[in-house]
Short mmCIF file of C-alpha atoms in Angstrom, two decimals:
data_model
loop_
_atom_site.label_atom_id
_atom_site.label_comp_id
_atom_site.label_asym_id
_atom_site.label_seq_id
_atom_site.Cartn_x
_atom_site.Cartn_y
_atom_site.Cartn_z
CA THR A 1 -20.49 22.43 5.10
CA ALA A 2 -17.38 24.13 6.47
CA MET A 3 -15.14 21.45 4.98
CA ALA A 4 -16.69 21.89 1.54
CA GLU A 5 -16.20 25.65 1.77
CA ASP A 6 -12.56 25.18 2.78
CA PHE A 7 -11.97 22.91 -0.22
CA GLU A 8 -13.71 25.47 -2.45
CA ARG A 9 -11.43 28.29 -1.32
CA PHE A 10 -8.35 26.09 -1.47
CA TYR A 11 -9.10 24.94 -5.00
CA THR A 12 -9.89 28.44 -6.23
CA ASP A 13 -6.70 29.90 -4.75
CA LEU A 14 -4.63 27.01 -6.05
CA LYS A 15 -5.88 27.16 -9.61
CA GLU A 16 -5.67 30.92 -9.71
CA GLN A 17 -2.01 30.64 -8.75
CA GLU A 18 -1.12 28.03 -11.34
CA SER A 19 -2.15 27.36 -14.91
CA GLU A 20 -2.53 23.89 -16.41
CA ASP A 21 0.84 23.82 -18.17
CA SER A 22 2.89 26.37 -16.25
CA VAL A 23 6.16 25.81 -14.43
CA LEU A 24 6.04 28.07 -11.42
CA THR A 25 8.96 29.83 -9.80
CA SER A 26 10.86 28.30 -6.89
CA GLU A 27 9.01 30.42 -4.34
CA GLN A 28 5.63 29.65 -5.90
CA GLN A 29 6.34 25.91 -5.91
CA LEU A 30 7.42 26.00 -2.28
CA ASP A 31 4.25 27.90 -1.42
CA ARG A 32 2.15 25.43 -3.38
CA LEU A 33 3.64 22.35 -1.74
CA LEU A 34 3.79 23.74 1.79
CA ARG A 35 0.78 25.99 2.08
CA PRO A 36 -1.61 25.32 5.02
CA GLY A 37 -3.98 22.49 4.16
CA SER A 38 -1.63 20.82 1.69
CA THR A 39 -0.83 17.83 3.92
CA TYR A 40 -3.55 15.61 2.49
CA LEU A 41 -3.29 17.17 -0.96
CA ASN A 42 0.32 16.02 -1.16
CA LEU A 43 -0.80 12.41 -0.74
CA ASN A 44 -1.78 12.61 -4.41
CA PRO A 45 1.37 12.13 -6.52
CA PHE A 46 -0.35 13.48 -9.64
CA GLU A 47 -1.22 16.69 -7.81
CA VAL A 48 2.30 17.05 -6.39
CA LEU A 49 3.94 16.57 -9.80
CA GLN A 50 1.21 18.54 -11.59
CA ILE A 51 0.55 15.76 -14.09
CA SER A 52 -2.55 13.92 -15.26
CA ILE A 53 -3.45 10.44 -14.08
CA ASP A 54 -2.59 9.04 -17.53
CA THR A 55 0.94 10.47 -17.60
CA GLU A 56 3.59 7.89 -18.50
CA LEU A 57 6.42 7.20 -16.06
CA GLU A 58 9.13 8.78 -18.22
CA ALA A 59 7.11 11.99 -18.55
CA ALA A 60 6.50 11.95 -14.80
CA LYS A 61 10.24 11.64 -14.18
CA LYS A 62 10.91 14.60 -16.47
CA LYS A 63 8.40 16.69 -14.53
CA TYR A 64 10.01 15.58 -11.30
CA LYS A 65 13.38 16.72 -12.61
CA LYS A 66 12.02 20.15 -13.48
CA LEU A 67 10.42 20.54 -10.06
CA SER A 68 13.57 19.32 -8.34
CA LEU A 69 15.64 22.00 -10.04
CA LEU A 70 13.24 24.64 -8.74
CA ILE A 71 12.87 23.48 -5.15
CA HIS A 72 16.18 21.74 -4.45
CA PRO A 73 17.67 22.97 -1.13
CA ASP A 74 20.92 23.90 -2.87
CA LYS A 75 18.95 26.16 -5.20
CA ASN A 76 17.20 27.82 -2.27
CA PRO A 77 19.90 28.53 0.34
CA ASP A 78 17.87 31.38 1.83
CA ASP A 79 14.82 29.13 2.28
CA ARG A 80 16.53 25.82 2.90
CA GLU A 81 14.20 24.49 5.60
CA ARG A 82 11.13 24.79 3.40
CA ALA A 83 13.06 23.52 0.40
CA ASP A 84 14.05 20.37 2.31
CA LYS A 85 10.42 19.63 3.14
CA ALA A 86 9.20 20.33 -0.39
CA PHE A 87 11.96 18.24 -1.94
CA ASP A 88 10.98 15.26 0.26
CA ILE A 89 7.36 15.63 -0.87
CA VAL A 90 8.33 15.58 -4.54
CA LYS A 91 10.69 12.61 -4.06
CA LYS A 92 7.91 10.65 -2.36
CA ALA A 93 5.54 11.44 -5.24
CA VAL A 94 7.89 10.15 -7.93
CA ALA A 95 8.63 7.08 -5.79
CA ILE A 96 4.91 6.27 -5.88
CA MET A 97 4.92 6.67 -9.66
CA GLU A 98 7.82 4.21 -9.89
CA ASP A 99 6.13 1.59 -7.70
CA PRO A 100 3.42 -0.30 -9.65
CA ALA A 101 1.52 -1.31 -6.52
CA GLN A 102 1.46 2.20 -5.04
CA LEU A 103 0.66 3.72 -8.42
CA ALA A 104 -2.31 1.36 -8.80
CA LYS A 105 -3.60 2.44 -5.37
CA ALA A 106 -3.25 6.11 -6.33
CA LYS A 107 -5.18 5.57 -9.56
CA ASP A 108 -7.81 3.61 -7.66
CA CYS A 109 -8.47 6.72 -5.58
CA TYR A 110 -9.58 8.43 -8.79
CA LYS A 111 -11.84 5.52 -9.70
CA GLU A 112 -13.49 5.67 -6.30
CA ALA A 113 -13.85 9.45 -6.56
CA GLU A 114 -15.43 9.18 -10.00
CA ALA A 115 -17.92 6.61 -8.70
CA ARG A 116 -18.81 8.83 -5.73
CA LEU A 117 -19.17 11.87 -7.98
CA ALA A 118 -21.38 9.99 -10.43
CA ILE A 119 -23.83 9.20 -7.61
CA MET A 120 -23.77 12.80 -6.37
CA LEU A 121 -24.35 14.27 -9.83
CA SER A 122 -27.13 11.80 -10.55
CA GLU A 123 -28.92 12.91 -7.42
CA LYS A 124 -28.28 16.57 -8.24
CA ARG A 125 -29.63 16.09 -11.77
CA ARG A 126 -32.72 14.31 -10.45
CA LYS A 127 -33.38 17.16 -8.04
CA ALA A 128 -32.93 19.72 -10.83
CA LYS A 129 -35.62 17.95 -12.89
CA LYS A 130 -37.91 17.70 -9.88
CA ASP A 131 -37.60 21.45 -9.42
CA GLY A 132 -38.83 21.96 -12.96
CA GLY A 133 -35.57 22.17 -14.85
CA ASP A 134 -34.29 20.08 -17.73
CA GLY A 135 -31.76 18.25 -15.58
CA THR A 136 -28.80 20.39 -16.60
CA ILE A 137 -26.28 20.98 -13.79
CA ASP A 138 -23.11 23.04 -13.42
CA GLU A 139 -20.92 19.96 -13.53
CA ASP A 140 -21.95 19.30 -17.11
CA GLU A 141 -19.28 21.87 -17.93
CA PRO A 142 -15.79 20.21 -18.04
CA LYS A 143 -14.19 22.84 -15.85
CA ALA A 144 -16.83 22.49 -13.13
CA TYR A 145 -16.66 18.70 -13.36
CA ARG A 146 -12.86 18.71 -12.91
CA LYS A 147 -13.24 20.96 -9.90
CA ALA A 148 -15.85 18.68 -8.31
CA LEU A 149 -13.73 15.63 -9.02
CA TRP A 150 -10.64 17.29 -7.55
CA VAL A 151 -12.46 17.91 -4.29
CA ILE A 152 -13.62 14.29 -3.97
CA VAL A 153 -10.26 12.86 -5.05
CA THR A 154 -8.58 14.87 -2.30
CA LYS A 155 -11.09 13.54 0.23
CA VAL A 156 -10.57 9.95 -0.92
CA PHE A 157 -6.81 10.22 -0.49
CA ALA A 158 -7.36 11.75 2.95
CA ASP A 159 -9.87 9.07 4.00
CA ARG A 160 -7.55 6.28 2.94
CA GLU A 161 -4.58 7.82 4.74
CA LYS A 162 -6.62 8.15 7.94
CA LYS A 163 -7.69 4.52 7.63
CA ARG A 164 -4.09 3.42 7.00
CA LYS A 165 -2.89 5.25 10.09
CA LEU A 166 -5.70 3.77 12.18
CA LEU A 167 -4.84 0.23 11.06
CA GLU A 168 -1.16 0.92 11.66
CA GLU A 169 -1.90 2.15 15.19
CA ARG A 170 -3.99 -0.95 15.88
CA ALA A 171 -1.24 -3.21 14.55
CA ASN A 172 1.36 -1.43 16.69
CA GLU A 173 -0.89 -1.72 19.73
CA GLU A 174 -1.35 -5.44 19.05
CA LYS A 175 2.43 -5.86 18.74
CA ARG A 176 2.89 -4.00 22.03
CA ARG A 177 0.38 -6.23 23.81
CA ASN A 178 1.97 -9.37 22.35
CA ALA A 179 5.42 -8.18 23.40
CA GLU A 180 4.20 -7.50 26.94
CA ALA A 181 2.54 -10.93 27.07
CA ALA A 182 5.75 -12.56 25.84
CA VAL A 183 7.80 -10.77 28.53
CA GLU A 184 5.29 -11.76 31.20
CA ALA A 185 5.34 -15.40 30.04
CA ALA A 186 9.15 -15.37 30.01
CA GLU A 187 9.23 -14.00 33.55
CA LYS A 188 6.81 -16.70 34.71
CA ARG A 189 8.96 -19.39 33.09
CA LYS A 190 12.05 -17.94 34.74
CA LEU A 191 10.38 -17.94 38.16
CA ALA A 192 9.18 -21.52 37.65
CA GLU A 193 12.66 -22.64 36.61
CA GLU A 194 14.23 -20.90 39.61
CA PHE A 195 11.69 -22.48 41.95
CA ALA A 196 12.32 -25.95 40.49
CA LYS A 197 16.07 -25.45 40.78
CA ASN A 198 15.85 -24.24 44.38
CA TYR A 199 13.47 -27.06 45.24
CA GLU A 200 15.86 -29.64 43.83
CA GLU A 201 18.88 -28.10 45.54
CA SER A 202 17.11 -28.00 48.91
CA ARG A 203 15.79 -31.57 48.71
CA ASP A 204 18.78 -33.12 50.50
CA GLU A 205 18.60 -30.40 53.11
CA ARG A 206 14.93 -31.11 53.75
CA ARG A 207 15.57 -34.85 53.92
CA GLY A 208 18.41 -34.31 56.42
CA ALA A 209 16.23 -32.07 58.57
CA TRP A 210 13.48 -34.71 58.63
CA ARG A 211 15.92 -37.46 59.58
CA ASN A 212 17.30 -35.31 62.39
CA PHE A 213 13.80 -34.61 63.62
CA GLN A 214 12.94 -38.33 63.63
CA ALA A 215 16.19 -39.17 65.43
CA LYS A 216 15.56 -36.56 68.15
CA LYS A 217 12.05 -37.86 68.59
CA ALA A 218 13.29 -41.42 68.97
CA ARG A 219 15.82 -40.38 71.58
CA LYS A 220 13.16 -38.58 73.60
CA GLU A 221 10.92 -41.62 73.51
CA GLU A 222 13.78 -43.79 74.77
CA LYS A 223 14.30 -41.40 77.68
CA GLY A 224 10.57 -41.42 78.52
CA GLN A 225 10.13 -37.81 77.53
CA THR A 226 7.24 -38.72 75.31
CA MET A 227 4.24 -40.91 75.93
CA LYS A 228 3.21 -43.37 73.29
CA GLY A 229 -0.43 -44.05 72.79
CA SER A 230 -0.34 -47.54 74.35
CA ALA A 231 1.38 -46.26 77.55
CA PHE A 232 -1.09 -43.50 78.22
CA ARG A 233 -3.50 -44.06 81.21
CA PRO A 234 -6.17 -41.50 82.11
CA PRO A 235 -6.17 -40.37 85.74
CA LYS A 236 -8.56 -42.14 88.13
CA LEU A 237 -11.61 -40.26 89.17
CA LYS A 238 -11.95 -39.64 92.95
CA PRO A 239 -15.44 -40.30 94.41
CA GLN A 240 -17.16 -37.14 95.50
CA GLY A 241 -17.93 -36.73 99.17
CA LYS A 242 -21.52 -36.99 100.25
#
Protein backbone atom coordinates (compact mmCIF):
# COMPACT_ATOMS: atom_id res chain seq x y z
CA THR A 1 0.00 0.00 0.00
CA ALA A 2 0.98 3.66 -0.33
CA MET A 3 1.35 4.00 3.44
CA ALA A 4 3.65 0.98 3.62
CA GLU A 5 5.78 2.42 0.80
CA ASP A 6 5.98 5.78 2.59
CA PHE A 7 7.15 4.07 5.78
CA GLU A 8 9.69 2.09 3.74
CA ARG A 9 11.20 5.22 2.21
CA PHE A 10 11.11 7.08 5.51
CA TYR A 11 12.86 4.28 7.36
CA THR A 12 15.50 3.83 4.67
CA ASP A 13 16.29 7.55 4.54
CA LEU A 14 16.33 7.81 8.31
CA LYS A 15 18.68 4.90 8.90
CA GLU A 16 20.95 5.94 6.08
CA GLN A 17 21.30 9.33 7.73
CA GLU A 18 22.08 8.01 11.19
CA SER A 19 24.04 5.08 12.55
CA GLU A 20 23.08 3.11 15.65
CA ASP A 21 25.51 4.84 18.01
CA SER A 22 26.19 8.16 16.29
CA VAL A 23 25.61 11.64 17.66
CA LEU A 24 24.57 13.73 14.71
CA THR A 25 25.33 17.38 14.14
CA SER A 26 22.92 20.11 15.20
CA GLU A 27 21.58 20.53 11.67
CA GLN A 28 21.18 16.78 11.20
CA GLN A 29 19.31 16.44 14.50
CA LEU A 30 17.00 19.30 13.61
CA ASP A 31 16.35 17.67 10.24
CA ARG A 32 15.72 14.32 11.89
CA LEU A 33 13.25 15.66 14.43
CA LEU A 34 11.42 18.03 12.10
CA ARG A 35 11.46 16.32 8.74
CA PRO A 36 8.06 15.83 7.00
CA GLY A 37 6.31 12.77 8.40
CA SER A 38 8.02 12.91 11.78
CA THR A 39 4.92 14.04 13.70
CA TYR A 40 3.83 10.53 14.65
CA LEU A 41 7.39 9.25 14.83
CA ASN A 42 8.11 11.76 17.58
CA LEU A 43 5.39 10.21 19.72
CA ASN A 44 7.93 7.48 20.44
CA PRO A 45 10.31 8.75 23.16
CA PHE A 46 12.84 6.01 22.41
CA GLU A 47 12.98 7.08 18.77
CA VAL A 48 13.30 10.76 19.69
CA LEU A 49 16.15 10.12 22.13
CA GLN A 50 17.70 7.43 19.91
CA ILE A 51 17.78 4.86 22.71
CA SER A 52 16.58 1.29 23.07
CA ILE A 53 13.42 0.37 24.94
CA ASP A 54 15.51 -1.16 27.75
CA THR A 55 17.57 1.99 28.37
CA GLU A 56 17.67 3.00 32.04
CA LEU A 57 16.41 6.43 33.07
CA GLU A 58 19.84 7.82 33.95
CA ALA A 59 21.22 6.80 30.56
CA ALA A 60 18.17 8.34 28.89
CA LYS A 61 18.79 11.60 30.73
CA LYS A 62 22.41 11.63 29.58
CA LYS A 63 21.29 11.17 25.99
CA TYR A 64 18.77 13.94 26.45
CA LYS A 65 21.53 16.22 27.69
CA LYS A 66 23.67 15.49 24.64
CA LEU A 67 20.78 16.15 22.28
CA SER A 68 19.86 19.32 24.15
CA LEU A 69 23.34 20.71 23.67
CA LEU A 70 23.05 20.13 19.93
CA ILE A 71 19.57 21.50 19.33
CA HIS A 72 19.17 24.12 22.06
CA PRO A 73 17.87 27.42 20.60
CA ASP A 74 20.80 29.32 22.11
CA LYS A 75 23.17 27.01 20.22
CA ASN A 76 21.31 27.60 16.96
CA PRO A 77 20.66 31.37 16.76
CA ASP A 78 20.46 31.24 12.96
CA ASP A 79 17.82 28.48 13.08
CA ARG A 80 16.06 29.39 16.29
CA GLU A 81 12.49 28.65 15.19
CA ARG A 82 13.28 25.06 14.27
CA ALA A 83 15.47 24.68 17.33
CA ASP A 84 12.59 25.74 19.59
CA LYS A 85 10.32 23.09 18.08
CA ALA A 86 12.97 20.37 18.25
CA PHE A 87 13.88 21.24 21.82
CA ASP A 88 10.21 20.91 22.88
CA ILE A 89 10.05 17.48 21.23
CA VAL A 90 13.11 16.26 23.11
CA LYS A 91 11.87 17.69 26.43
CA LYS A 92 8.55 15.90 25.98
CA ALA A 93 10.36 12.63 25.27
CA VAL A 94 12.45 12.74 28.44
CA ALA A 95 9.36 13.75 30.43
CA ILE A 96 7.71 10.52 29.27
CA MET A 97 10.78 8.57 30.37
CA GLU A 98 10.54 10.18 33.82
CA ASP A 99 6.84 9.37 34.24
CA PRO A 100 6.33 5.67 35.13
CA ALA A 101 2.76 5.60 33.83
CA GLN A 102 3.61 7.21 30.48
CA LEU A 103 6.75 5.10 30.14
CA ALA A 104 4.69 1.93 30.69
CA LYS A 105 2.29 3.02 27.93
CA ALA A 106 5.20 3.67 25.57
CA LYS A 107 6.68 0.24 26.25
CA ASP A 108 3.25 -1.32 25.80
CA CYS A 109 3.22 0.03 22.25
CA TYR A 110 6.23 -2.18 21.55
CA LYS A 111 4.51 -5.21 23.07
CA GLU A 112 1.48 -4.64 20.89
CA ALA A 113 3.69 -4.16 17.83
CA GLU A 114 5.60 -7.36 18.55
CA ALA A 115 2.32 -9.28 18.86
CA ARG A 116 1.04 -7.85 15.57
CA LEU A 117 4.32 -8.61 13.84
CA ALA A 118 4.37 -12.18 15.15
CA ILE A 119 0.97 -12.81 13.52
CA MET A 120 2.09 -11.21 10.25
CA LEU A 121 5.32 -13.20 10.10
CA SER A 122 3.54 -16.43 10.95
CA GLU A 123 1.21 -15.90 8.03
CA LYS A 124 4.11 -14.93 5.77
CA ARG A 125 6.04 -18.06 6.80
CA ARG A 126 3.00 -20.25 6.20
CA LYS A 127 2.57 -18.78 2.72
CA ALA A 128 6.27 -19.31 1.97
CA LYS A 129 5.92 -23.02 2.81
CA LYS A 130 2.73 -23.28 0.77
CA ASP A 131 4.61 -21.88 -2.21
CA GLY A 132 7.15 -24.66 -1.90
CA GLY A 133 9.79 -23.01 0.24
CA ASP A 134 11.21 -24.06 3.58
CA GLY A 135 9.41 -21.30 5.47
CA THR A 136 12.38 -18.96 5.60
CA ILE A 137 11.46 -15.26 5.34
CA ASP A 138 13.41 -12.01 5.13
CA GLU A 139 12.49 -11.07 8.67
CA ASP A 140 14.47 -14.00 10.01
CA GLU A 141 17.43 -11.67 9.60
CA PRO A 142 17.76 -9.33 12.66
CA LYS A 143 18.13 -6.21 10.56
CA ALA A 144 15.00 -6.95 8.53
CA TYR A 145 13.09 -7.85 11.68
CA ARG A 146 14.04 -4.55 13.37
CA LYS A 147 12.91 -2.68 10.29
CA ALA A 148 9.54 -4.46 10.22
CA LEU A 149 9.07 -3.89 13.93
CA TRP A 150 9.95 -0.20 13.59
CA VAL A 151 7.22 0.25 10.99
CA ILE A 152 4.55 -1.39 13.16
CA VAL A 153 5.69 0.38 16.34
CA THR A 154 5.32 3.71 14.55
CA LYS A 155 1.82 2.75 13.43
CA VAL A 156 0.83 1.66 16.94
CA PHE A 157 1.92 4.98 18.42
CA ALA A 158 0.02 6.79 15.66
CA ASP A 159 -3.13 4.69 16.15
CA ARG A 160 -3.13 5.29 19.89
CA GLU A 161 -2.62 9.03 19.45
CA LYS A 162 -5.53 9.21 17.00
CA LYS A 163 -7.70 7.29 19.46
CA ARG A 164 -6.64 9.57 22.32
CA LYS A 165 -7.53 12.67 20.32
CA LEU A 166 -10.89 11.18 19.33
CA LEU A 167 -11.75 10.40 22.96
CA GLU A 168 -10.58 13.86 23.99
CA GLU A 169 -12.79 15.47 21.35
CA ARG A 170 -15.76 13.41 22.51
CA ALA A 171 -15.11 14.35 26.14
CA ASN A 172 -14.84 18.04 25.21
CA GLU A 173 -18.05 17.81 23.21
CA GLU A 174 -19.80 16.17 26.17
CA LYS A 175 -18.52 18.94 28.47
CA ARG A 176 -19.79 21.54 26.01
CA ARG A 177 -23.24 19.94 25.87
CA ASN A 178 -23.37 19.66 29.66
CA ALA A 179 -22.33 23.30 30.03
CA GLU A 180 -25.02 24.41 27.58
CA ALA A 181 -27.62 22.31 29.42
CA ALA A 182 -26.53 23.83 32.74
CA VAL A 183 -26.85 27.36 31.32
CA GLU A 184 -30.27 26.56 29.88
CA ALA A 185 -31.44 25.09 33.21
CA ALA A 186 -30.11 28.13 35.06
CA GLU A 187 -31.98 30.46 32.70
CA LYS A 188 -35.19 28.49 33.22
CA ARG A 189 -34.77 28.67 37.00
CA LYS A 190 -34.15 32.40 36.75
CA LEU A 191 -37.29 32.92 34.67
CA ALA A 192 -39.33 30.81 37.08
CA GLU A 193 -38.01 32.77 40.06
CA GLU A 194 -38.75 36.08 38.35
CA PHE A 195 -42.26 34.93 37.48
CA ALA A 196 -42.91 33.79 41.06
CA LYS A 197 -41.58 37.09 42.40
CA ASN A 198 -43.68 39.16 40.00
CA TYR A 199 -46.73 37.03 40.73
CA GLU A 200 -46.32 37.55 44.46
CA GLU A 201 -45.72 41.28 44.10
CA SER A 202 -48.79 41.72 41.89
CA ARG A 203 -51.11 39.67 44.14
CA ASP A 204 -52.32 42.67 46.16
CA GLU A 205 -52.81 44.61 42.96
CA ARG A 206 -54.93 41.83 41.48
CA ARG A 207 -56.95 41.53 44.68
CA GLY A 208 -57.57 45.30 44.72
CA ALA A 209 -58.66 45.25 41.08
CA TRP A 210 -61.13 42.44 41.79
CA ARG A 211 -62.57 44.24 44.80
CA ASN A 212 -63.01 47.41 42.73
CA PHE A 213 -64.73 45.43 40.01
CA GLN A 214 -67.12 43.84 42.52
CA ALA A 215 -67.85 47.22 44.11
CA LYS A 216 -68.64 48.82 40.73
CA LYS A 217 -70.89 45.93 39.87
CA ALA A 218 -72.77 46.27 43.14
CA ARG A 219 -73.29 49.97 42.59
CA LYS A 220 -74.70 49.37 39.12
CA GLU A 221 -77.11 46.78 40.45
CA GLU A 222 -78.31 49.23 43.09
CA LYS A 223 -78.97 51.81 40.38
CA GLY A 224 -80.88 49.26 38.26
CA GLN A 225 -78.25 49.25 35.57
CA THR A 226 -78.06 45.51 35.69
CA MET A 227 -80.78 42.90 35.72
CA LYS A 228 -80.52 40.03 38.14
CA GLY A 229 -81.76 36.67 37.07
CA SER A 230 -84.87 36.74 39.29
CA ALA A 231 -85.98 40.17 37.94
CA PHE A 232 -85.76 39.22 34.30
CA ARG A 233 -89.14 38.77 32.44
CA PRO A 234 -89.28 37.73 28.79
CA PRO A 235 -91.37 39.99 26.54
CA LYS A 236 -94.97 38.92 25.88
CA LEU A 237 -95.73 37.50 22.51
CA LYS A 238 -98.33 39.43 20.46
CA PRO A 239 -100.98 37.25 18.72
CA GLN A 240 -100.61 37.23 14.98
CA GLY A 241 -103.40 38.70 12.92
CA LYS A 242 -105.56 36.34 10.96
